[in-house]
Amino acid sequence: MRRESDKTRLIKDLKVRKVHVYPRLWSLLPADLLARFSSQWEPVDRLARLLQEMPVGALWFLLDSPTGLFVISPAETGYVPGPVAVGKIKGANGVFVSARALLDDEADVLRAIARLYDHLLGSLGATDGPRLSDGVGITPAWTEVGAQVGRLFALGHNPDPLCQRSPADYFAQSLALYITRPRDLNVADPNMHKLLNRTFFSETFWRRTRAEQ
């Protein structure tokens, strides 16, 4: 039986199996950015600390998923669905994480992570598959979560510009705010805060939905 409390071990396994560094990353970063890192391992450790903000159930789900990987990159942060091939790094559904963002814009990294979860929870990351924010989920419970995300987006309570763009942007920004500025999210959009609290960030919910799969 899995020891779901062992988040430290989970993070170590994710670092080994899911986290990659762009080829020759250190030689591609500008000198001013290099000087801000204490070692070549710091970007990986910073990404790991952000992943540690996820609930244990979400980390197990990511570790068990046949797709989904992270590439610490010299370029911009973003989620790239479909095949990923960078040097010897090969997989599908990749989160490219800017080394600079790990220092200056953790919310941007969290939004990209949220987009990966959006895809995996909608269709297990299937090529051109629906997202959770499309109102589709991998279980009936997750489908209901997706439907609620759509309904809350339509209400438009959160004035944050990103939350006004699309259901996918709304989900990604809300998840990032839940971690980085939870009080602000609760004030601006208490219903979304409650939804995330009792679903994505609930270990009980993850156990229940895993049993449904």
Short mmCIF file of N, CA and C in Angstrom, two decimals, residues 145-213:
data_model
loop_
_atom_site.label_atom_id
_atom_site.label_comp_id
_atom_site.label_asym_id
_atom_site.label_seq_id
_atom_site.Cartn_x
_atom_site.Cartn_y
_atom_site.Cartn_z
N VAL A 145 -16.38 18.60 -11.78
CA VAL A 145 -15.47 19.71 -11.48
C VAL A 145 -15.29 20.58 -12.71
N GLY A 146 -15.05 19.94 -13.85
CA GLY A 146 -14.88 20.71 -15.09
C GLY A 146 -16.11 21.53 -15.42
N ALA A 147 -17.28 20.96 -15.22
CA ALA A 147 -18.52 21.70 -15.49
C ALA A 147 -18.64 22.90 -14.57
N GLN A 148 -18.24 22.73 -13.31
CA GLN A 148 -18.31 23.85 -12.37
C GLN A 148 -17.31 24.95 -12.73
N VAL A 149 -16.13 24.55 -13.22
CA VAL A 149 -15.16 25.56 -13.68
C VAL A 149 -15.78 26.40 -14.78
N GLY A 150 -16.46 25.76 -15.72
CA GLY A 150 -17.11 26.50 -16.80
C GLY A 150 -18.20 27.43 -16.29
N ARG A 151 -18.99 26.95 -15.35
CA ARG A 151 -20.06 27.80 -14.81
C ARG A 151 -19.49 29.00 -14.06
N LEU A 152 -18.44 28.78 -13.28
CA LEU A 152 -17.85 29.89 -12.52
C LEU A 152 -17.16 30.89 -13.45
N PHE A 153 -16.53 30.38 -14.51
CA PHE A 153 -15.91 31.28 -15.49
C PHE A 153 -16.97 32.19 -16.10
N ALA A 154 -18.13 31.63 -16.42
CA ALA A 154 -19.20 32.41 -17.04
C ALA A 154 -19.70 33.52 -16.12
N LEU A 155 -19.61 33.29 -14.82
CA LEU A 155 -20.04 34.33 -13.87
C LEU A 155 -19.08 35.52 -13.86
N GLY A 156 -17.80 35.28 -14.16
CA GLY A 156 -16.83 36.36 -14.29
C GLY A 156 -16.55 37.14 -13.02
N HIS A 157 -16.61 36.49 -11.87
CA HIS A 157 -16.43 37.21 -10.61
C HIS A 157 -15.02 37.74 -10.40
N ASN A 158 -14.02 36.97 -10.85
CA ASN A 158 -12.64 37.40 -10.62
C ASN A 158 -12.23 38.41 -11.71
N PRO A 159 -11.91 39.65 -11.31
CA PRO A 159 -11.57 40.68 -12.31
C PRO A 159 -10.17 40.51 -12.90
N ASP A 160 -9.39 39.58 -12.37
CA ASP A 160 -8.05 39.34 -12.91
C ASP A 160 -8.15 39.12 -14.42
N PRO A 161 -7.37 39.87 -15.22
CA PRO A 161 -7.48 39.74 -16.69
C PRO A 161 -7.30 38.32 -17.20
N LEU A 162 -6.39 37.56 -16.59
CA LEU A 162 -6.20 36.18 -17.03
C LEU A 162 -7.44 35.34 -16.78
N CYS A 163 -8.14 35.63 -15.70
CA CYS A 163 -9.34 34.85 -15.36
C CYS A 163 -10.51 35.17 -16.27
N GLN A 164 -10.39 36.24 -17.05
CA GLN A 164 -11.47 36.64 -17.94
C GLN A 164 -11.28 36.10 -19.37
N ARG A 165 -10.15 35.50 -19.66
CA ARG A 165 -9.83 35.12 -21.04
C ARG A 165 -10.59 33.89 -21.54
N SER A 166 -10.50 32.80 -20.80
CA SER A 166 -11.08 31.53 -21.23
C SER A 166 -11.18 30.63 -20.01
N PRO A 167 -11.98 29.56 -20.07
CA PRO A 167 -12.02 28.63 -18.94
C PRO A 167 -10.66 28.04 -18.61
N ALA A 168 -9.85 27.76 -19.63
CA ALA A 168 -8.51 27.20 -19.39
C ALA A 168 -7.63 28.19 -18.64
N ASP A 169 -7.64 29.46 -19.07
CA ASP A 169 -6.86 30.48 -18.38
C ASP A 169 -7.39 30.70 -16.97
N TYR A 170 -8.69 30.65 -16.84
CA TYR A 170 -9.33 30.83 -15.53
C TYR A 170 -8.88 29.74 -14.57
N PHE A 171 -8.89 28.49 -15.02
CA PHE A 171 -8.46 27.39 -14.16
C PHE A 171 -6.99 27.53 -13.79
N ALA A 172 -6.15 27.82 -14.78
CA ALA A 172 -4.71 27.92 -14.54
C ALA A 172 -4.37 29.04 -13.57
N GLN A 173 -4.95 30.21 -13.79
CA GLN A 173 -4.66 31.34 -12.91
C GLN A 173 -5.24 31.12 -11.52
N SER A 174 -6.41 30.54 -11.44
CA SER A 174 -7.01 30.29 -10.13
C SER A 174 -6.17 29.32 -9.32
N LEU A 175 -5.66 28.28 -9.97
CA LEU A 175 -4.81 27.33 -9.25
C LEU A 175 -3.54 28.01 -8.77
N ALA A 176 -2.94 28.84 -9.63
CA ALA A 176 -1.73 29.56 -9.23
C ALA A 176 -2.01 30.51 -8.06
N LEU A 177 -3.14 31.20 -8.10
CA LEU A 177 -3.50 32.11 -7.03
C LEU A 177 -3.78 31.36 -5.73
N TYR A 178 -4.37 30.20 -5.82
CA TYR A 178 -4.67 29.40 -4.63
C TYR A 178 -3.39 29.12 -3.85
N ILE A 179 -2.28 28.95 -4.57
CA ILE A 179 -1.00 28.65 -3.93
C ILE A 179 -0.26 29.91 -3.53
N THR A 180 -0.22 30.90 -4.41
CA THR A 180 0.62 32.08 -4.17
C THR A 180 -0.10 33.20 -3.42
N ARG A 181 -1.39 33.37 -3.67
CA ARG A 181 -2.15 34.46 -3.04
C ARG A 181 -3.55 33.96 -2.68
N PRO A 182 -3.64 32.98 -1.78
CA PRO A 182 -4.93 32.37 -1.49
C PRO A 182 -5.97 33.34 -0.94
N ARG A 183 -5.53 34.30 -0.15
CA ARG A 183 -6.48 35.27 0.41
C ARG A 183 -7.08 36.12 -0.70
N ASP A 184 -6.26 36.53 -1.66
CA ASP A 184 -6.77 37.34 -2.78
C ASP A 184 -7.79 36.55 -3.59
N LEU A 185 -7.50 35.27 -3.82
CA LEU A 185 -8.45 34.44 -4.58
C LEU A 185 -9.75 34.29 -3.81
N ASN A 186 -9.65 34.08 -2.52
CA ASN A 186 -10.85 33.89 -1.71
C ASN A 186 -11.72 35.15 -1.68
N VAL A 187 -11.09 36.31 -1.69
CA VAL A 187 -11.84 37.57 -1.69
C VAL A 187 -12.48 37.81 -3.06
N ALA A 188 -11.71 37.62 -4.13
CA ALA A 188 -12.21 37.91 -5.47
C ALA A 188 -13.18 36.86 -5.98
N ASP A 189 -12.93 35.60 -5.63
CA ASP A 189 -13.70 34.51 -6.23
C ASP A 189 -13.85 33.38 -5.20
N PRO A 190 -14.63 33.61 -4.15
CA PRO A 190 -14.73 32.60 -3.08
C PRO A 190 -15.26 31.26 -3.55
N ASN A 191 -16.11 31.25 -4.55
CA ASN A 191 -16.64 29.97 -5.03
C ASN A 191 -15.57 29.12 -5.70
N MET A 192 -14.67 29.76 -6.46
CA MET A 192 -13.57 29.02 -7.07
C MET A 192 -12.60 28.54 -6.01
N HIS A 193 -12.34 29.39 -5.01
CA HIS A 193 -11.46 28.98 -3.91
C HIS A 193 -12.03 27.74 -3.23
N LYS A 194 -13.33 27.73 -2.97
CA LYS A 194 -13.98 26.58 -2.33
C LYS A 194 -13.92 25.35 -3.22
N LEU A 195 -14.14 25.53 -4.52
CA LEU A 195 -14.10 24.41 -5.44
C LEU A 195 -12.73 23.76 -5.44
N LEU A 196 -11.67 24.55 -5.55
CA LEU A 196 -10.32 23.99 -5.54
C LEU A 196 -10.01 23.34 -4.20
N ASN A 197 -10.47 23.96 -3.13
CA ASN A 197 -10.17 23.44 -1.79
C ASN A 197 -10.77 22.06 -1.56
N ARG A 198 -11.97 21.84 -2.09
CA ARG A 198 -12.64 20.56 -1.83
C ARG A 198 -12.44 19.54 -2.94
N THR A 199 -11.73 19.91 -3.99
CA THR A 199 -11.48 18.96 -5.08
C THR A 199 -9.98 18.81 -5.34
N PHE A 200 -9.39 19.67 -6.12
CA PHE A 200 -7.99 19.49 -6.52
C PHE A 200 -7.05 19.45 -5.32
N PHE A 201 -7.31 20.25 -4.29
CA PHE A 201 -6.42 20.31 -3.14
C PHE A 201 -6.92 19.47 -1.97
N SER A 202 -7.81 18.55 -2.24
CA SER A 202 -8.35 17.66 -1.20
C SER A 202 -7.82 16.24 -1.40
N GLU A 203 -7.11 15.73 -0.41
CA GLU A 203 -6.61 14.36 -0.50
C GLU A 203 -7.77 13.36 -0.56
N THR A 204 -8.84 13.65 0.17
CA THR A 204 -10.02 12.78 0.16
C THR A 204 -10.60 12.69 -1.25
N PHE A 205 -10.67 13.83 -1.93
CA PHE A 205 -11.21 13.82 -3.29
C PHE A 205 -10.32 13.01 -4.22
N TRP A 206 -9.02 13.14 -4.10
CA TRP A 206 -8.10 12.38 -4.96
C TRP A 206 -8.26 10.88 -4.71
N ARG A 207 -8.40 10.47 -3.44
CA ARG A 207 -8.60 9.05 -3.15
C ARG A 207 -9.89 8.53 -3.78
N ARG A 208 -10.93 9.33 -3.67
CA ARG A 208 -12.23 8.91 -4.21
C ARG A 208 -12.18 8.80 -5.74
N THR A 209 -11.60 9.78 -6.38
CA THR A 209 -11.57 9.75 -7.85
C THR A 209 -10.63 8.66 -8.36
N ARG A 210 -9.57 8.38 -7.61
CA ARG A 210 -8.68 7.29 -8.04
C ARG A 210 -9.43 5.96 -8.00
N ALA A 211 -10.28 5.81 -7.01
CA ALA A 211 -11.07 4.57 -6.91
C ALA A 211 -12.05 4.42 -8.07
N GLU A 212 -12.45 5.54 -8.68
CA GLU A 212 -13.41 5.52 -9.78
C GLU A 212 -12.75 5.13 -11.11
N GLN A 213 -11.44 5.26 -11.19
CA GLN A 213 -10.79 5.04 -12.49
C GLN A 213 -10.73 3.56 -12.86
#
